[in-house]
PDB file of C-alpha atoms in Angstrom:
ATOM      1  CA  SER A   1      -5.004 -25.913  15.570  1.00 92.00           C
ATOM      2  CA  ASP A   2      -2.504 -25.374  12.766  1.00 94.00           C
ATOM      3  CA  GLU A   3      -5.300 -23.857  10.681  1.00 95.00           C
ATOM      4  CA  ASP A   4      -6.008 -21.288  13.409  1.00 95.00           C
ATOM      5  CA  LEU A   5      -2.312 -20.518  13.830  1.00 96.00           C
ATOM      6  CA  ALA A   6      -1.797 -20.071  10.079  1.00 96.00           C
ATOM      7  CA  ARG A   7      -4.874 -17.813   9.911  1.00 96.00           C
ATOM      8  CA  ALA A   8      -3.550 -15.784  12.867  1.00 96.00           C
ATOM      9  CA  ALA A   9      -0.159 -15.360  11.160  1.00 96.00           C
ATOM     10  CA  ILE A  10      -1.848 -13.918   8.067  1.00 95.00           C
ATOM     11  CA  GLU A  11      -4.158 -11.726  10.149  1.00 95.00           C
ATOM     12  CA  ASP A  12      -1.181 -10.341  12.102  1.00 93.00           C
ATOM     13  CA  ILE A  13       0.429  -9.145   8.882  1.00 92.00           C
ATOM     14  CA  LEU A  14      -2.735  -7.741   7.323  1.00 94.00           C
ATOM     15  CA  LYS A  15      -3.752  -5.916  10.530  1.00 94.00           C
ATOM     16  CA  ASP A  16      -0.469  -3.993  10.375  1.00 93.00           C
ATOM     17  CA  PHE A  17      -1.448  -2.698   6.942  1.00 92.00           C
ATOM     18  CA  LYS A  18      -5.150  -2.175   7.643  1.00 93.00           C
ATOM     19  CA  ASN A  19      -4.277   0.150  10.525  1.00 90.00           C
ATOM     20  CA  PRO A  20      -1.071   1.623   9.137  1.00 93.00           C
ATOM     21  CA  THR A  21       1.324   3.596  11.270  1.00 91.00           C
ATOM     22  CA  GLU A  22       5.027   4.143  10.899  1.00 91.00           C
ATOM     23  CA  GLU A  23       5.523   1.674  13.734  1.00 93.00           C
ATOM     24  CA  SER A  24       3.316  -1.044  12.216  1.00 91.00           C
ATOM     25  CA  LEU A  25       4.866  -0.693   8.748  1.00 90.00           C
ATOM     26  CA  ALA A  26       8.502  -0.386   9.849  1.00 90.00           C
ATOM     27  CA  PRO A  27       9.176  -4.155   9.892  1.00 89.00           C
ATOM     28  CA  TYR A  28       7.991  -4.428   6.285  1.00 86.00           C
ATOM     29  CA  LEU A  29       9.782  -1.347   4.978  1.00 84.00           C
ATOM     30  CA  ASP A  30      13.025  -1.874   6.841  1.00 83.00           C
ATOM     31  CA  GLY A  31      15.709  -2.368   4.228  1.00 82.00           C
ATOM     32  CA  GLN A  32      13.414  -1.399   1.330  1.00 85.00           C
ATOM     33  CA  ASP A  33      14.655   1.118  -1.199  1.00 87.00           C
ATOM     34  CA  THR A  34      12.834   4.399  -0.505  1.00 87.00           C
ATOM     35  CA  SER A  35      15.433   6.543  -2.266  1.00 89.00           C
ATOM     36  CA  THR A  36      12.960   7.784  -4.885  1.00 88.00           C
ATOM     37  CA  PHE A  37      10.736   9.142  -2.123  1.00 90.00           C
ATOM     38  CA  ASP A  38      13.739  10.625  -0.335  1.00 90.00           C
ATOM     39  CA  GLU A  39      14.988  12.216  -3.555  1.00 90.00           C
ATOM     40  CA  TYR A  40      11.771  14.242  -3.861  1.00 91.00           C
ATOM     41  CA  GLY A  41      11.327  14.982  -0.165  1.00 90.00           C
ATOM     42  CA  ILE A  42       8.342  12.655   0.199  1.00 93.00           C
ATOM     43  CA  ASP A  43       7.922  10.816   3.490  1.00 93.00           C
ATOM     44  CA  ALA A  44       7.731   7.127   2.513  1.00 92.00           C
ATOM     45  CA  TYR A  45       5.761   6.223   5.632  1.00 92.00           C
ATOM     46  CA  GLU A  46       3.233   8.968   4.932  1.00 94.00           C
ATOM     47  CA  PHE A  47       2.801   7.558   1.428  1.00 93.00           C
ATOM     48  CA  PHE A  48       2.313   3.969   2.585  1.00 92.00           C
ATOM     49  CA  CYS A  49      -0.003   4.954   5.437  1.00 94.00           C
ATOM     50  CA  ASN A  50      -2.171   6.881   2.982  1.00 95.00           C
ATOM     51  CA  CYS A  51      -2.206   4.037   0.470  1.00 93.00           C
ATOM     52  CA  PHE A  52      -3.369   1.491   3.032  1.00 94.00           C
ATOM     53  CA  LYS A  53      -5.646   3.476   5.337  1.00 94.00           C
ATOM     54  CA  ARG A  54      -8.812   2.311   3.543  1.00 96.00           C
ATOM     55  CA  LEU A  55      -7.619  -1.272   3.056  1.00 96.00           C
ATOM     56  CA  ASP A  56      -9.908  -4.097   4.066  1.00 96.00           C
ATOM     57  CA  TYR A  57      -9.493  -7.842   3.856  1.00 97.00           C
ATOM     58  CA  THR A  58     -11.059 -11.182   4.579  1.00 97.00           C
ATOM     59  CA  VAL A  59      -9.137 -14.349   5.245  1.00 97.00           C
ATOM     60  CA  ASN A  60     -11.377 -16.947   3.648  1.00 97.00           C
ATOM     61  CA  ASP A  61     -10.385 -20.604   3.608  1.00 95.00           C
ATOM     62  CA  VAL A  62      -7.182 -21.864   5.190  1.00 97.00           C
ATOM     63  CA  ALA A  63      -6.081 -25.404   4.357  1.00 97.00           C
ATOM     64  CA  VAL A  64      -3.180 -27.095   6.111  1.00 97.00           C
ATOM     65  CA  ASP A  65      -1.227 -30.022   4.727  1.00 97.00           C
ATOM     66  CA  GLY A  66       1.613 -30.910   7.063  1.00 96.00           C
ATOM     67  CA  ASP A  67       4.008 -27.951   7.287  1.00 96.00           C
ATOM     68  CA  THR A  68       2.365 -26.091   4.391  1.00 97.00           C
ATOM     69  CA  ALA A  69      -0.774 -23.980   4.469  1.00 97.00           C
ATOM     70  CA  THR A  70      -2.715 -22.293   1.702  1.00 97.00           C
ATOM     71  CA  ALA A  71      -5.065 -19.402   2.384  1.00 97.00           C
ATOM     72  CA  SER A  72      -7.449 -17.588   0.104  1.00 97.00           C
ATOM     73  CA  LEU A  73      -7.793 -13.880   0.805  1.00 97.00           C
ATOM     74  CA  THR A  74     -10.089 -11.178  -0.451  1.00 97.00           C
ATOM     75  CA  ILE A  75      -8.371  -7.776  -0.442  1.00 96.00           C
ATOM     76  CA  THR A  76     -10.236  -4.522  -1.042  1.00 96.00           C
ATOM     77  CA  ASN A  77      -8.596  -1.128  -1.331  1.00 96.00           C
ATOM     78  CA  VAL A  78      -8.918   2.176  -3.084  1.00 95.00           C
ATOM     79  CA  ASP A  79      -8.390   1.895  -6.830  1.00 94.00           C
ATOM     80  CA  LEU A  80      -4.993   3.578  -6.714  1.00 93.00           C
ATOM     81  CA  THR A  81      -4.607   3.351 -10.487  1.00 92.00           C
ATOM     82  CA  ALA A  82      -7.725   5.495 -10.896  1.00 94.00           C
ATOM     83  CA  VAL A  83      -6.542   7.910  -8.191  1.00 95.00           C
ATOM     84  CA  VAL A  84      -3.131   8.444  -9.801  1.00 93.00           C
ATOM     85  CA  ASP A  85      -4.720   8.733 -13.259  1.00 94.00           C
ATOM     86  CA  GLU A  86      -7.172  11.385 -12.004  1.00 95.00           C
ATOM     87  CA  VAL A  87      -4.452  13.469 -10.366  1.00 95.00           C
ATOM     88  CA  THR A  88      -2.203  13.154 -13.419  1.00 94.00           C
ATOM     89  CA  THR A  89      -5.083  14.265 -15.661  1.00 96.00           C
ATOM     90  CA  GLU A  90      -5.819  17.218 -13.362  1.00 93.00           C
ATOM     91  CA  PHE A  91      -2.172  18.207 -13.541  1.00 91.00           C
ATOM     92  CA  GLY A  92      -2.171  17.938 -17.334  1.00 90.00           C
ATOM     93  CA  ASN A  93      -5.357  19.998 -17.622  1.00 92.00           C
ATOM     94  CA  ASP A  94      -4.386  22.711 -15.121  1.00 90.00           C
ATOM     95  CA  PRO A  95      -0.675  22.629 -14.225  1.00 86.00           C
ATOM     96  CA  ASP A  96      -0.857  26.178 -12.838  1.00 85.00           C
ATOM     97  CA  SER A  97      -3.089  25.031  -9.972  1.00 87.00           C
ATOM     98  CA  PHE A  98      -0.389  22.573  -8.919  1.00 84.00           C
ATOM     99  CA  MET A  99       2.337  25.205  -9.150  1.00 85.00           C
ATOM    100  CA  GLU A 100       0.476  27.905  -7.248  1.00 87.00           C
ATOM    101  CA  GLY A 101       2.745  29.195  -4.484  1.00 85.00           C
ATOM    102  CA  ILE A 102       5.817  27.321  -5.730  1.00 88.00           C
ATOM    103  CA  ASP A 103       8.898  29.368  -6.507  1.00 85.00           C
ATOM    104  CA  LEU A 104       9.998  27.708  -9.735  1.00 84.00           C
ATOM    105  CA  SER A 105      13.464  29.246  -9.404  1.00 86.00           C
ATOM    106  CA  ALA A 106      14.014  27.634  -5.991  1.00 87.00           C
ATOM    107  CA  ASP A 107      16.452  24.747  -5.703  1.00 86.00           C
ATOM    108  CA  ASP A 108      13.701  22.553  -4.278  1.00 86.00           C
ATOM    109  CA  ALA A 109      10.950  23.547  -6.755  1.00 88.00           C
ATOM    110  CA  ILE A 110      10.614  19.952  -7.985  1.00 89.00           C
ATOM    111  CA  ASN A 111      10.280  18.714  -4.402  1.00 90.00           C
ATOM    112  CA  GLN A 112       7.608  21.326  -3.711  1.00 90.00           C
ATOM    113  CA  LEU A 113       5.719  20.280  -6.840  1.00 91.00           C
ATOM    114  CA  MET A 114       5.996  16.601  -5.919  1.00 92.00           C
ATOM    115  CA  GLN A 115       4.647  17.356  -2.442  1.00 92.00           C
ATOM    116  CA  VAL A 116       1.623  19.093  -3.986  1.00 93.00           C
ATOM    117  CA  PHE A 117       1.148  16.143  -6.363  1.00 93.00           C
ATOM    118  CA  PHE A 118       1.271  13.618  -3.509  1.00 95.00           C
ATOM    119  CA  ASP A 119      -1.007  15.760  -1.322  1.00 95.00           C
ATOM    120  CA  LYS A 120      -3.572  15.679  -4.153  1.00 96.00           C
ATOM    121  CA  ILE A 121      -3.207  11.887  -4.319  1.00 96.00           C
ATOM    122  CA  TYR A 122      -3.783  11.652  -0.553  1.00 97.00           C
ATOM    123  CA  GLU A 123      -6.889  13.847  -0.849  1.00 97.00           C
ATOM    124  CA  LYS A 124      -8.275  11.601  -3.606  1.00 97.00           C
ATOM    125  CA  ILE A 125      -7.556   8.469  -1.555  1.00 96.00           C
ATOM    126  CA  ASP A 126      -9.633   9.995   1.264  1.00 96.00           C
ATOM    127  CA  THR A 127     -12.592  10.912  -0.923  1.00 96.00           C
ATOM    128  CA  THR A 128     -12.814   8.409  -3.762  1.00 96.00           C
ATOM    129  CA  ASP A 129     -15.609   5.890  -3.961  1.00 96.00           C
ATOM    130  CA  GLN A 130     -13.651   3.738  -6.413  1.00 95.00           C
ATOM    131  CA  PHE A 131     -12.446   0.501  -4.858  1.00 96.00           C
ATOM    132  CA  VAL A 132     -10.939  -2.680  -6.255  1.00 95.00           C
ATOM    133  CA  THR A 133     -11.371  -6.137  -4.808  1.00 96.00           C
ATOM    134  CA  ASN A 134      -8.840  -8.854  -5.584  1.00 94.00           C
ATOM    135  CA  ASP A 135      -8.725 -12.493  -4.572  1.00 95.00           C
ATOM    136  CA  VAL A 136      -5.273 -13.753  -3.667  1.00 95.00           C
ATOM    137  CA  THR A 137      -3.970 -17.116  -2.575  1.00 96.00           C
ATOM    138  CA  VAL A 138      -0.979 -17.171  -0.252  1.00 96.00           C
ATOM    139  CA  THR A 139       1.085 -20.052   0.996  1.00 96.00           C
ATOM    140  CA  LEU A 140       2.732 -20.398   4.350  1.00 97.00           C
ATOM    141  CA  THR A 141       5.335 -22.758   5.672  1.00 96.00           C
ATOM    142  CA  LYS A 142       5.730 -23.835   9.267  1.00 96.00           C
ATOM    143  CA  VAL A 143       9.248 -22.927  10.365  1.00 95.00           C
ATOM    144  CA  ASP A 144      10.332 -23.734  13.913  1.00 95.00           C
ATOM    145  CA  GLY A 145       6.676 -23.962  14.946  1.00 92.00           C
ATOM    146  CA  GLU A 146       5.717 -20.580  13.415  1.00 94.00           C
ATOM    147  CA  TRP A 147       3.737 -20.028  10.215  1.00 96.00           C
ATOM    148  CA  VAL A 148       5.643 -17.810   7.788  1.00 94.00           C
ATOM    149  CA  MET A 149       4.304 -16.459   4.500  1.00 93.00           C
ATOM    150  CA  ASP A 150       6.278 -17.705   1.501  1.00 93.00           C
ATOM    151  CA  ASP A 151       8.180 -15.065  -0.472  1.00 88.00           C
ATOM    152  CA  SER A 152       6.733 -16.458  -3.714  1.00 90.00           C
ATOM    153  CA  CYS A 153       3.288 -14.982  -2.999  1.00 88.00           C
ATOM    154  CA  ILE A 154       4.379 -11.552  -1.744  1.00 85.00           C
ATOM    155  CA  ASP A 155       4.166  -9.785  -5.149  1.00 84.00           C
ATOM    156  CA  ASP A 156       0.542 -10.858  -5.729  1.00 87.00           C
ATOM    157  CA  LEU A 157      -0.442  -9.903  -2.188  1.00 90.00           C
ATOM    158  CA  VAL A 158       1.251  -6.500  -2.372  1.00 87.00           C
ATOM    159  CA  SER A 159      -0.325  -5.776  -5.764  1.00 87.00           C
ATOM    160  CA  ALA A 160      -3.770  -6.589  -4.367  1.00 91.00           C
ATOM    161  CA  MET A 161      -3.124  -4.438  -1.302  1.00 91.00           C
ATOM    162  CA  TYR A 162      -2.237  -1.514  -3.578  1.00 87.00           C
ATOM    163  CA  GLY A 163      -5.623  -1.877  -5.252  1.00 80.00           C
ATOM    164  CA  GLY A 164      -4.218  -3.830  -8.187  1.00 69.00           C
ATOM    165  CA  ILE A 165      -1.910  -1.046  -9.369  1.00 72.00           C
ATOM    166  CA  GLU A 166       0.988  -2.185 -11.522  1.00 65.00           C
ATOM    167  CA  LEU A 167       4.089  -1.929  -9.356  1.00 57.00           C
TER     168      LEU A 167
END
């Protein structure tokens, strides 16, 4: 049925993020601006895989009306705002622990520091018990027989997938 096909289209997308790999995320990141990551020597795929590795979701109700479908989703992920806040606080309280082993006179000292910062974020993502659950409604349109998620709902979905962090 159209309801099943629309549900499957949503599930296909969310499965790619729930089990993130460079391969599964590549279609979504292709053409995205990752220059900030590149500038600091951070692997964008490593970042996204870490952010989504504890993601969970439920596709609740799917309602179809002709070539339009609406689906309510429940998205749960690590509270990334809390994770970043904790690491930032740790850095502010004990910057020396972040700089241990970094040659501050090296040309790439900032990159080394950023790598330590991100490694601490990844560690917190692995160990935190703070999660956020968000309900999101997405719309899909049937295009050439395929259900495609509308661009208008992408921001809300992505925000929920990032644990509600302000992007």
